[in-house]
């Protein structure tokens, strides 16, 4: 059974976020998008009757403005990411994803609707669950990741945002339920068969690939298909493209 919820989307001007927006609108979902510039949203979404756009920088919205945005939403989807240039990677805000995730979840908690709101976070396979839950990486890989998190702020930011959901929000929060989606190397292309795994499957040195269209499809499934949601709630699914059938 599918439902048509109201979804708050942040990061909808990005490569993956734009695909999520198109996927949600194609499913007749009502979308509230927050974007620094509405002109950067996919052209096909302009004027769509199910789309409401708030032109603002998410991190500078006041708490009451955020609460107004999440009020009445069934789900929040975040595809925010650091822009991949020197300023985006090393400049402020170094905690973009953590700050946005924290503020949005706290706003949802403050509003306190009748049922928990689903929070879907775009993350990465560089993010791990607690030691015992993910396959243990080799020592070289662990050393590489430690350096990456120390030197490249977005890597640490993605980990902290996932840790916030896992440890601060937790699995039984009455206001927020969450899924952290972990794609591997992002690729263009249309939706194809894809695989979902509870734990890491590929090494950082021999990465897998994930079409952004497949991430968008899975995120839209999470917020519209209750069975998909109950299969993955409170988990950090790794999503990779399925190998072509021979
Ligand atoms: N690249 C990969 O292979 C890969 C693989 C796995 C996971 N990931 C993760 O996936 C996420 C999304 O990747 P993507 O390539 O789809 O992202 P993207 O195209 O770079 O889009 C980033 C989004 O974040 C927004 N944003 C950036 N800085 C912001 C700020 N200071 N305030 C408000 N909004 C801001 C951008 O808005 P504007 O349009 O206004 O700039 C845009 O909507 C990233 O977190 C990345 O770590 C990437």
PDB file of C-alpha atoms and ligand atoms in Angstrom:
ATOM      1  CA  UNK A   1       0.000   0.000   0.000  1.00  0.00           C
ATOM      2  CA  UNK A   2       1.307   3.480  -0.775  1.00  0.00           C
ATOM      3  CA  UNK A   3       0.352   6.805   0.797  1.00  0.00           C
ATOM      4  CA  UNK A   4       0.770  10.379  -0.430  1.00  0.00           C
ATOM      5  CA  UNK A   5       2.395  12.316   2.366  1.00  0.00           C
ATOM      6  CA  UNK A   6       3.625  15.871   2.761  1.00  0.00           C
ATOM      7  CA  UNK A   7       7.429  16.001   2.672  1.00  0.00           C
ATOM      8  CA  UNK A   8       9.859  18.765   3.599  1.00  0.00           C
ATOM      9  CA  UNK A   9      12.866  18.524   1.258  1.00  0.00           C
ATOM     10  CA  UNK A  10      16.185  20.267   1.924  1.00  0.00           C
ATOM     11  CA  UNK A  11      19.023  20.083  -0.591  1.00  0.00           C
ATOM     12  CA  UNK A  12      16.529  19.849  -3.478  1.00  0.00           C
ATOM     13  CA  UNK A  13      18.787  22.006  -5.673  1.00  0.00           C
ATOM     14  CA  UNK A  14      21.582  19.408  -5.526  1.00  0.00           C
ATOM     15  CA  UNK A  15      22.369  16.577  -7.924  1.00  0.00           C
ATOM     16  CA  UNK A  16      20.633  13.927  -5.843  1.00  0.00           C
ATOM     17  CA  UNK A  17      18.114  16.258  -4.207  1.00  0.00           C
ATOM     18  CA  UNK A  18      16.808  17.425  -7.597  1.00  0.00           C
ATOM     19  CA  UNK A  19      16.172  13.817  -8.540  1.00  0.00           C
ATOM     20  CA  UNK A  20      14.386  13.235  -5.224  1.00  0.00           C
ATOM     21  CA  UNK A  21      12.170  16.243  -5.908  1.00  0.00           C
ATOM     22  CA  UNK A  22      11.212  14.952  -9.359  1.00  0.00           C
ATOM     23  CA  UNK A  23      10.587  11.446  -7.985  1.00  0.00           C
ATOM     24  CA  UNK A  24       8.339  12.751  -5.187  1.00  0.00           C
ATOM     25  CA  UNK A  25       6.314  15.005  -7.484  1.00  0.00           C
ATOM     26  CA  UNK A  26       5.874  12.115  -9.943  1.00  0.00           C
ATOM     27  CA  UNK A  27       4.319  10.173  -7.038  1.00  0.00           C
ATOM     28  CA  UNK A  28       1.854  12.996  -6.343  1.00  0.00           C
ATOM     29  CA  UNK A  29       3.539  13.830  -3.029  1.00  0.00           C
ATOM     30  CA  UNK A  30       3.117  17.351  -1.623  1.00  0.00           C
ATOM     31  CA  UNK A  31       6.610  18.795  -1.312  1.00  0.00           C
ATOM     32  CA  UNK A  32       7.783  21.796   0.713  1.00  0.00           C
ATOM     33  CA  UNK A  33      11.273  22.678  -0.490  1.00  0.00           C
ATOM     34  CA  UNK A  34      13.720  25.000   1.250  1.00  0.00           C
ATOM     35  CA  UNK A  35      16.316  26.320  -1.192  1.00  0.00           C
ATOM     36  CA  UNK A  36      18.785  29.179  -1.173  1.00  0.00           C
ATOM     37  CA  UNK A  37      17.744  29.880  -4.774  1.00  0.00           C
ATOM     38  CA  UNK A  38      14.515  28.550  -6.281  1.00  0.00           C
ATOM     39  CA  UNK A  39      16.073  29.000  -9.746  1.00  0.00           C
ATOM     40  CA  UNK A  40      18.393  26.060  -8.971  1.00  0.00           C
ATOM     41  CA  UNK A  41      15.519  23.612  -8.457  1.00  0.00           C
ATOM     42  CA  UNK A  42      14.839  21.320 -11.465  1.00  0.00           C
ATOM     43  CA  UNK A  43      13.175  23.339 -14.236  1.00  0.00           C
ATOM     44  CA  UNK A  44      10.475  20.683 -14.595  1.00  0.00           C
ATOM     45  CA  UNK A  45       9.275  21.397 -11.043  1.00  0.00           C
ATOM     46  CA  UNK A  46       8.646  25.131 -11.618  1.00  0.00           C
ATOM     47  CA  UNK A  47       5.032  26.024 -10.906  1.00  0.00           C
ATOM     48  CA  UNK A  48       4.095  22.439  -9.973  1.00  0.00           C
ATOM     49  CA  UNK A  49       0.822  22.552  -7.978  1.00  0.00           C
ATOM     50  CA  UNK A  50       2.188  20.120  -5.332  1.00  0.00           C
ATOM     51  CA  UNK A  51       5.369  22.121  -4.709  1.00  0.00           C
ATOM     52  CA  UNK A  52       5.790  24.984  -2.231  1.00  0.00           C
ATOM     53  CA  UNK A  53       9.192  26.676  -2.144  1.00  0.00           C
ATOM     54  CA  UNK A  54      10.670  28.692   0.720  1.00  0.00           C
ATOM     55  CA  UNK A  55      13.643  30.661  -0.558  1.00  0.00           C
ATOM     56  CA  UNK A  56      16.006  30.775   2.423  1.00  0.00           C
ATOM     57  CA  UNK A  57      19.230  29.434   3.808  1.00  0.00           C
ATOM     58  CA  UNK A  58      18.170  26.599   6.107  1.00  0.00           C
ATOM     59  CA  UNK A  59      20.750  27.309   8.794  1.00  0.00           C
ATOM     60  CA  UNK A  60      19.684  30.936   9.226  1.00  0.00           C
ATOM     61  CA  UNK A  61      15.956  30.266   9.607  1.00  0.00           C
ATOM     62  CA  UNK A  62      14.628  31.036  13.093  1.00  0.00           C
ATOM     63  CA  UNK A  63      13.337  28.173  15.243  1.00  0.00           C
ATOM     64  CA  UNK A  64       9.721  29.294  14.869  1.00  0.00           C
ATOM     65  CA  UNK A  65      10.157  29.460  11.072  1.00  0.00           C
ATOM     66  CA  UNK A  66      11.551  25.911  11.039  1.00  0.00           C
ATOM     67  CA  UNK A  67       8.685  24.689  13.211  1.00  0.00           C
ATOM     68  CA  UNK A  68       6.212  26.281  10.801  1.00  0.00           C
ATOM     69  CA  UNK A  69       7.879  24.415   7.914  1.00  0.00           C
ATOM     70  CA  UNK A  70       7.792  20.977   9.589  1.00  0.00           C
ATOM     71  CA  UNK A  71       4.296  21.378  11.050  1.00  0.00           C
ATOM     72  CA  UNK A  72       1.969  18.962   9.256  1.00  0.00           C
ATOM     73  CA  UNK A  73       4.801  17.138   7.462  1.00  0.00           C
ATOM     74  CA  UNK A  74       4.865  13.342   7.439  1.00  0.00           C
ATOM     75  CA  UNK A  75       8.512  13.217   6.457  1.00  0.00           C
ATOM     76  CA  UNK A  76      11.661  15.301   6.106  1.00  0.00           C
ATOM     77  CA  UNK A  77      14.251  14.378   3.461  1.00  0.00           C
ATOM     78  CA  UNK A  78      17.728  15.903   3.597  1.00  0.00           C
ATOM     79  CA  UNK A  79      20.016  15.743   0.556  1.00  0.00           C
ATOM     80  CA  UNK A  80      22.231  18.563   1.801  1.00  0.00           C
ATOM     81  CA  UNK A  81      25.902  18.227   1.108  1.00  0.00           C
ATOM     82  CA  UNK A  82      29.017  20.351   1.075  1.00  0.00           C
ATOM     83  CA  UNK A  83      29.584  21.896  -2.353  1.00  0.00           C
ATOM     84  CA  UNK A  84      32.656  20.145  -3.785  1.00  0.00           C
ATOM     85  CA  UNK A  85      34.952  23.137  -4.186  1.00  0.00           C
ATOM     86  CA  UNK A  86      37.621  24.479  -1.795  1.00  0.00           C
ATOM     87  CA  UNK A  87      35.217  26.887  -0.050  1.00  0.00           C
ATOM     88  CA  UNK A  88      32.467  24.250   0.254  1.00  0.00           C
ATOM     89  CA  UNK A  89      34.814  21.622   1.691  1.00  0.00           C
ATOM     90  CA  UNK A  90      36.993  23.706   4.011  1.00  0.00           C
ATOM     91  CA  UNK A  91      34.931  26.857   4.628  1.00  0.00           C
ATOM     92  CA  UNK A  92      32.029  27.365   7.022  1.00  0.00           C
ATOM     93  CA  UNK A  93      29.637  25.858   7.871  1.00  0.00           C
ATOM     94  CA  UNK A  94      31.813  22.785   8.454  1.00  0.00           C
ATOM     95  CA  UNK A  95      28.917  21.153  10.298  1.00  0.00           C
ATOM     96  CA  UNK A  96      26.271  21.862   7.624  1.00  0.00           C
ATOM     97  CA  UNK A  97      24.702  18.378   7.659  1.00  0.00           C
ATOM     98  CA  UNK A  98      24.896  17.912  11.443  1.00  0.00           C
ATOM     99  CA  UNK A  99      23.508  21.351  12.153  1.00  0.00           C
ATOM    100  CA  UNK A 100      20.675  20.991   9.648  1.00  0.00           C
ATOM    101  CA  UNK A 101      19.805  17.501  10.926  1.00  0.00           C
ATOM    102  CA  UNK A 102      19.837  18.630  14.560  1.00  0.00           C
ATOM    103  CA  UNK A 103      17.771  21.765  13.946  1.00  0.00           C
ATOM    104  CA  UNK A 104      15.183  19.951  11.828  1.00  0.00           C
ATOM    105  CA  UNK A 105      14.785  17.099  14.338  1.00  0.00           C
ATOM    106  CA  UNK A 106      14.493  19.519  17.260  1.00  0.00           C
ATOM    107  CA  UNK A 107      11.867  21.496  15.328  1.00  0.00           C
ATOM    108  CA  UNK A 108       9.899  18.291  14.719  1.00  0.00           C
ATOM    109  CA  UNK A 109      10.141  17.420  18.425  1.00  0.00           C
ATOM    110  CA  UNK A 110       8.991  20.917  19.408  1.00  0.00           C
ATOM    111  CA  UNK A 111       5.940  20.672  17.154  1.00  0.00           C
ATOM    112  CA  UNK A 112       5.134  17.176  18.471  1.00  0.00           C
ATOM    113  CA  UNK A 113       2.577  15.910  15.953  1.00  0.00           C
ATOM    114  CA  UNK A 114       0.233  12.935  16.474  1.00  0.00           C
ATOM    115  CA  UNK A 115       2.554  10.409  14.778  1.00  0.00           C
ATOM    116  CA  UNK A 116       6.345  10.272  14.441  1.00  0.00           C
ATOM    117  CA  UNK A 117       7.798  12.129  11.470  1.00  0.00           C
ATOM    118  CA  UNK A 118      10.116  10.159   9.167  1.00  0.00           C
ATOM    119  CA  UNK A 119      13.563  11.678   8.726  1.00  0.00           C
ATOM    120  CA  UNK A 120      15.584  10.443   5.730  1.00  0.00           C
ATOM    121  CA  UNK A 121      19.217  11.527   5.607  1.00  0.00           C
ATOM    122  CA  UNK A 122      21.487  11.331   2.564  1.00  0.00           C
ATOM    123  CA  UNK A 123      24.796  10.064   3.860  1.00  0.00           C
ATOM    124  CA  UNK A 124      27.724   8.032   2.547  1.00  0.00           C
ATOM    125  CA  UNK A 125      29.527   4.703   2.859  1.00  0.00           C
ATOM    126  CA  UNK A 126      32.308   6.634   4.603  1.00  0.00           C
ATOM    127  CA  UNK A 127      29.898   6.682   7.565  1.00  0.00           C
ATOM    128  CA  UNK A 128      29.934   3.625   9.809  1.00  0.00           C
ATOM    129  CA  UNK A 129      27.607   2.247  12.447  1.00  0.00           C
ATOM    130  CA  UNK A 130      28.968   1.278  15.853  1.00  0.00           C
ATOM    131  CA  UNK A 131      31.975  -1.074  15.731  1.00  0.00           C
ATOM    132  CA  UNK A 132      30.047  -4.294  16.163  1.00  0.00           C
ATOM    133  CA  UNK A 133      27.348  -3.619  13.566  1.00  0.00           C
ATOM    134  CA  UNK A 134      29.348  -2.829  10.413  1.00  0.00           C
ATOM    135  CA  UNK A 135      31.885  -5.163   8.869  1.00  0.00           C
ATOM    136  CA  UNK A 136      35.265  -4.289  10.325  1.00  0.00           C
ATOM    137  CA  UNK A 137      37.399  -2.478   7.783  1.00  0.00           C
ATOM    138  CA  UNK A 138      41.034  -3.441   7.274  1.00  0.00           C
ATOM    139  CA  UNK A 139      43.685  -1.515   9.235  1.00  0.00           C
ATOM    140  CA  UNK A 140      44.844   0.472   6.176  1.00  0.00           C
ATOM    141  CA  UNK A 141      41.273   1.460   5.390  1.00  0.00           C
ATOM    142  CA  UNK A 142      40.616   2.506   8.995  1.00  0.00           C
ATOM    143  CA  UNK A 143      43.766   4.622   9.032  1.00  0.00           C
ATOM    144  CA  UNK A 144      42.729   6.247   5.735  1.00  0.00           C
ATOM    145  CA  UNK A 145      39.255   7.029   7.109  1.00  0.00           C
ATOM    146  CA  UNK A 146      40.679   8.501  10.312  1.00  0.00           C
ATOM    147  CA  UNK A 147      42.854  10.858   8.256  1.00  0.00           C
ATOM    148  CA  UNK A 148      39.914  11.674   5.971  1.00  0.00           C
ATOM    149  CA  UNK A 149      37.683  12.614   8.925  1.00  0.00           C
ATOM    150  CA  UNK A 150      40.442  14.722  10.452  1.00  0.00           C
ATOM    151  CA  UNK A 151      41.405  16.567   7.260  1.00  0.00           C
ATOM    152  CA  UNK A 152      38.197  16.705   5.232  1.00  0.00           C
ATOM    153  CA  UNK A 153      35.402  18.365   7.236  1.00  0.00           C
ATOM    154  CA  UNK A 154      32.459  16.920   5.222  1.00  0.00           C
ATOM    155  CA  UNK A 155      33.511  13.349   6.109  1.00  0.00           C
ATOM    156  CA  UNK A 156      33.425  14.116   9.845  1.00  0.00           C
ATOM    157  CA  UNK A 157      30.204  16.084   9.402  1.00  0.00           C
ATOM    158  CA  UNK A 158      28.393  13.163   7.734  1.00  0.00           C
ATOM    159  CA  UNK A 159      29.509  10.834  10.541  1.00  0.00           C
ATOM    160  CA  UNK A 160      28.363  13.250  13.266  1.00  0.00           C
ATOM    161  CA  UNK A 161      24.958  13.740  11.644  1.00  0.00           C
ATOM    162  CA  UNK A 162      24.402   9.970  11.493  1.00  0.00           C
ATOM    163  CA  UNK A 163      25.650   9.585  15.078  1.00  0.00           C
ATOM    164  CA  UNK A 164      23.206  12.274  16.213  1.00  0.00           C
ATOM    165  CA  UNK A 165      20.272  10.307  14.780  1.00  0.00           C
ATOM    166  CA  UNK A 166      21.563   6.995  16.098  1.00  0.00           C
ATOM    167  CA  UNK A 167      22.459   8.101  19.620  1.00  0.00           C
ATOM    168  CA  UNK A 168      20.568  11.342  20.406  1.00  0.00           C
ATOM    169  CA  UNK A 169      17.300  10.654  18.611  1.00  0.00           C
ATOM    170  CA  UNK A 170      17.532   6.865  18.958  1.00  0.00           C
ATOM    171  CA  UNK A 171      15.148   4.174  17.733  1.00  0.00           C
ATOM    172  CA  UNK A 172      12.137   4.869  19.998  1.00  0.00           C
ATOM    173  CA  UNK A 173      11.824   8.649  19.799  1.00  0.00           C
ATOM    174  CA  UNK A 174       8.102   9.523  19.933  1.00  0.00           C
ATOM    175  CA  UNK A 175       8.493  12.440  17.495  1.00  0.00           C
ATOM    176  CA  UNK A 176      11.151  11.368  14.963  1.00  0.00           C
ATOM    177  CA  UNK A 177      11.981   8.073  13.257  1.00  0.00           C
ATOM    178  CA  UNK A 178      14.930   8.006  10.866  1.00  0.00           C
ATOM    179  CA  UNK A 179      16.807   6.197   8.109  1.00  0.00           C
ATOM    180  CA  UNK A 180      20.383   7.080   7.104  1.00  0.00           C
ATOM    181  CA  UNK A 181      20.880   6.217   3.418  1.00  0.00           C
ATOM    182  CA  UNK A 182      24.488   5.314   2.538  1.00  0.00           C
ATOM    183  CA  UNK A 183      25.271   5.415  -1.212  1.00  0.00           C
ATOM    184  CA  UNK A 184      28.694   4.580  -2.636  1.00  0.00           C
ATOM    185  CA  UNK A 185      30.278   6.607  -5.491  1.00  0.00           C
ATOM    186  CA  UNK A 186      27.455   8.614  -7.049  1.00  0.00           C
ATOM    187  CA  UNK A 187      26.768   8.228 -10.772  1.00  0.00           C
ATOM    188  CA  UNK A 188      24.345   9.736 -13.291  1.00  0.00           C
ATOM    189  CA  UNK A 189      21.849   7.608 -15.215  1.00  0.00           C
ATOM    190  CA  UNK A 190      18.278   6.406 -14.920  1.00  0.00           C
ATOM    191  CA  UNK A 191      16.791   4.102 -12.288  1.00  0.00           C
ATOM    192  CA  UNK A 192      18.098   0.529 -12.503  1.00  0.00           C
ATOM    193  CA  UNK A 193      17.808  -2.470 -10.200  1.00  0.00           C
ATOM    194  CA  UNK A 194      19.674  -1.751  -6.955  1.00  0.00           C
ATOM    195  CA  UNK A 195      20.590  -3.640  -3.829  1.00  0.00           C
ATOM    196  CA  UNK A 196      20.152  -2.634  -0.193  1.00  0.00           C
ATOM    197  CA  UNK A 197      22.430  -3.966   2.536  1.00  0.00           C
ATOM    198  CA  UNK A 198      22.345  -3.529   6.303  1.00  0.00           C
ATOM    199  CA  UNK A 199      26.138  -3.289   6.484  1.00  0.00           C
ATOM    200  CA  UNK A 200      29.051  -2.110   4.355  1.00  0.00           C
ATOM    201  CA  UNK A 201      29.788  -4.285   1.331  1.00  0.00           C
ATOM    202  CA  UNK A 202      32.656  -2.658  -0.576  1.00  0.00           C
ATOM    203  CA  UNK A 203      36.076  -1.445   0.470  1.00  0.00           C
ATOM    204  CA  UNK A 204      36.907   2.246   0.183  1.00  0.00           C
ATOM    205  CA  UNK A 205      39.778   1.177  -2.070  1.00  0.00           C
ATOM    206  CA  UNK A 206      37.505  -0.824  -4.390  1.00  0.00           C
ATOM    207  CA  UNK A 207      34.335   1.251  -4.219  1.00  0.00           C
ATOM    208  CA  UNK A 208      30.942   0.276  -5.541  1.00  0.00           C
ATOM    209  CA  UNK A 209      28.685   2.658  -7.428  1.00  0.00           C
ATOM    210  CA  UNK A 210      25.245   4.072  -6.837  1.00  0.00           C
ATOM    211  CA  UNK A 211      23.157   5.926  -9.377  1.00  0.00           C
ATOM    212  CA  UNK A 212      21.674   9.100  -7.907  1.00  0.00           C
ATOM    213  CA  UNK A 213      18.394   8.094  -9.565  1.00  0.00           C
ATOM    214  CA  UNK A 214      18.425   4.910  -7.475  1.00  0.00           C
ATOM    215  CA  UNK A 215      19.037   6.892  -4.266  1.00  0.00           C
ATOM    216  CA  UNK A 216      16.101   9.137  -5.197  1.00  0.00           C
ATOM    217  CA  UNK A 217      13.894   6.130  -5.937  1.00  0.00           C
ATOM    218  CA  UNK A 218      14.732   4.499  -2.593  1.00  0.00           C
ATOM    219  CA  UNK A 219      14.192   7.733  -0.634  1.00  0.00           C
ATOM    220  CA  UNK A 220      10.799   8.203  -2.307  1.00  0.00           C
ATOM    221  CA  UNK A 221       9.922   4.578  -1.512  1.00  0.00           C
ATOM    222  CA  UNK A 222      10.854   5.176   2.132  1.00  0.00           C
ATOM    223  CA  UNK A 223       8.427   8.052   2.505  1.00  0.00           C
ATOM    224  CA  UNK A 224       5.578   6.627   0.417  1.00  0.00           C
ATOM    225  CA  UNK A 225       5.705   2.886   1.043  1.00  0.00           C
ATOM    226  CA  UNK A 226       5.054   1.835   4.659  1.00  0.00           C
ATOM    227  CA  UNK A 227       6.547  -1.619   4.064  1.00  0.00           C
ATOM    228  CA  UNK A 228       9.821  -0.145   2.847  1.00  0.00           C
ATOM    229  CA  UNK A 229       9.828   2.195   5.824  1.00  0.00           C
ATOM    230  CA  UNK A 230       9.267  -0.537   8.404  1.00  0.00           C
ATOM    231  CA  UNK A 231      12.011  -2.644   6.813  1.00  0.00           C
ATOM    232  CA  UNK A 232      14.615   0.123   7.188  1.00  0.00           C
ATOM    233  CA  UNK A 233      13.567   2.394  10.089  1.00  0.00           C
ATOM    234  CA  UNK A 234      16.437   3.083  12.547  1.00  0.00           C
ATOM    235  CA  UNK A 235      18.932   1.552  10.106  1.00  0.00           C
ATOM    236  CA  UNK A 236      21.717   2.835   7.858  1.00  0.00           C
ATOM    237  CA  UNK A 237      21.111   0.976   4.597  1.00  0.00           C
ATOM    238  CA  UNK A 238      23.941   0.817   2.089  1.00  0.00           C
ATOM    239  CA  UNK A 239      22.546   1.244  -1.428  1.00  0.00           C
ATOM    240  CA  UNK A 240      24.527   0.055  -4.452  1.00  0.00           C
ATOM    241  CA  UNK A 241      23.640  -0.562  -8.077  1.00  0.00           C
ATOM    242  CA  UNK A 242      22.902  -4.197  -8.795  1.00  0.00           C
ATOM    243  CA  UNK A 243      25.372  -5.776 -11.251  1.00  0.00           C
ATOM    244  CA  UNK A 244      23.953  -6.232 -14.769  1.00  0.00           C
ATOM    245  CA  UNK A 245      22.410  -9.674 -15.297  1.00  0.00           C
ATOM    246  CA  UNK A 246      24.476 -11.876 -17.567  1.00  0.00           C
TER     247      UNK A 246
HETATM  248  N1  LIG B   1      29.953  12.515  -4.446  1.00  0.00           N
HETATM  249  C1  LIG B   1      29.769  11.238  -4.135  1.00  0.00           C
HETATM  250  O1  LIG B   1      30.185  10.298  -4.845  1.00  0.00           O
HETATM  251  C2  LIG B   1      29.016  10.901  -2.867  1.00  0.00           C
HETATM  252  C3  LIG B   1      28.871   9.572  -2.562  1.00  0.00           C
HETATM  253  C4  LIG B   1      28.125   9.222  -1.448  1.00  0.00           C
HETATM  254  C5  LIG B   1      27.533  10.223  -0.683  1.00  0.00           C
HETATM  255  N2  LIG B   1      27.695  11.540  -0.985  1.00  0.00           N
HETATM  256  C6  LIG B   1      27.034  12.545  -0.124  1.00  0.00           C
HETATM  257  O2  LIG B   1      25.814  12.879  -0.738  1.00  0.00           O
HETATM  258  C7  LIG B   1      25.425  14.194  -0.349  1.00  0.00           C
HETATM  259  C8  LIG B   1      24.750  14.898  -1.507  1.00  0.00           C
HETATM  260  O3  LIG B   1      25.559  14.820  -2.670  1.00  0.00           O
HETATM  261  P1  LIG B   1      25.162  15.585  -4.002  1.00  0.00           P
HETATM  262  O4  LIG B   1      26.315  15.422  -4.948  1.00  0.00           O
HETATM  263  O5  LIG B   1      23.802  15.220  -4.446  1.00  0.00           O
HETATM  264  O6  LIG B   1      25.112  17.104  -3.445  1.00  0.00           O
HETATM  265  P2  LIG B   1      25.235  18.479  -4.258  1.00  0.00           P
HETATM  266  O7  LIG B   1      24.822  18.341  -5.676  1.00  0.00           O
HETATM  267  O8  LIG B   1      26.574  19.079  -3.979  1.00  0.00           O
HETATM  268  O9  LIG B   1      24.105  19.366  -3.511  1.00  0.00           O
HETATM  269  C9  LIG B   1      24.350  19.887  -2.269  1.00  0.00           C
HETATM  270  C10 LIG B   1      23.072  20.530  -1.752  1.00  0.00           C
HETATM  271  O10 LIG B   1      23.338  21.099  -0.470  1.00  0.00           O
HETATM  272  C11 LIG B   1      23.007  22.495  -0.516  1.00  0.00           C
HETATM  273  N3  LIG B   1      23.943  23.284   0.304  1.00  0.00           N
HETATM  274  C12 LIG B   1      25.290  23.251   0.254  1.00  0.00           C
HETATM  275  N4  LIG B   1      25.802  24.117   1.149  1.00  0.00           N
HETATM  276  C13 LIG B   1      24.742  24.702   1.771  1.00  0.00           C
HETATM  277  C14 LIG B   1      24.615  25.678   2.793  1.00  0.00           C
HETATM  278  N5  LIG B   1      25.687  26.242   3.376  1.00  0.00           N
HETATM  279  N6  LIG B   1      23.377  26.037   3.204  1.00  0.00           N
HETATM  280  C15 LIG B   1      22.281  25.476   2.634  1.00  0.00           C
HETATM  281  N7  LIG B   1      22.334  24.545   1.652  1.00  0.00           N
HETATM  282  C16 LIG B   1      23.545  24.162   1.234  1.00  0.00           C
HETATM  283  C17 LIG B   1      23.109  22.894  -1.953  1.00  0.00           C
HETATM  284  O11 LIG B   1      22.339  24.059  -2.142  1.00  0.00           O
HETATM  285  P3  LIG B   1      22.748  25.204  -3.213  1.00  0.00           P
HETATM  286  O12 LIG B   1      22.199  24.718  -4.535  1.00  0.00           O
HETATM  287  O13 LIG B   1      22.060  26.406  -2.706  1.00  0.00           O
HETATM  288  O14 LIG B   1      24.266  25.316  -3.213  1.00  0.00           O
HETATM  289  C18 LIG B   1      22.542  21.655  -2.643  1.00  0.00           C
HETATM  290  O15 LIG B   1      21.148  21.673  -2.589  1.00  0.00           O
HETATM  291  C19 LIG B   1      26.703  14.835   0.175  1.00  0.00           C
HETATM  292  O16 LIG B   1      26.539  14.989   1.581  1.00  0.00           O
HETATM  293  C20 LIG B   1      27.798  13.836  -0.027  1.00  0.00           C
HETATM  294  O17 LIG B   1      28.644  13.783   1.111  1.00  0.00           O
HETATM  295  C21 LIG B   1      28.410  11.894  -2.085  1.00  0.00           C
END
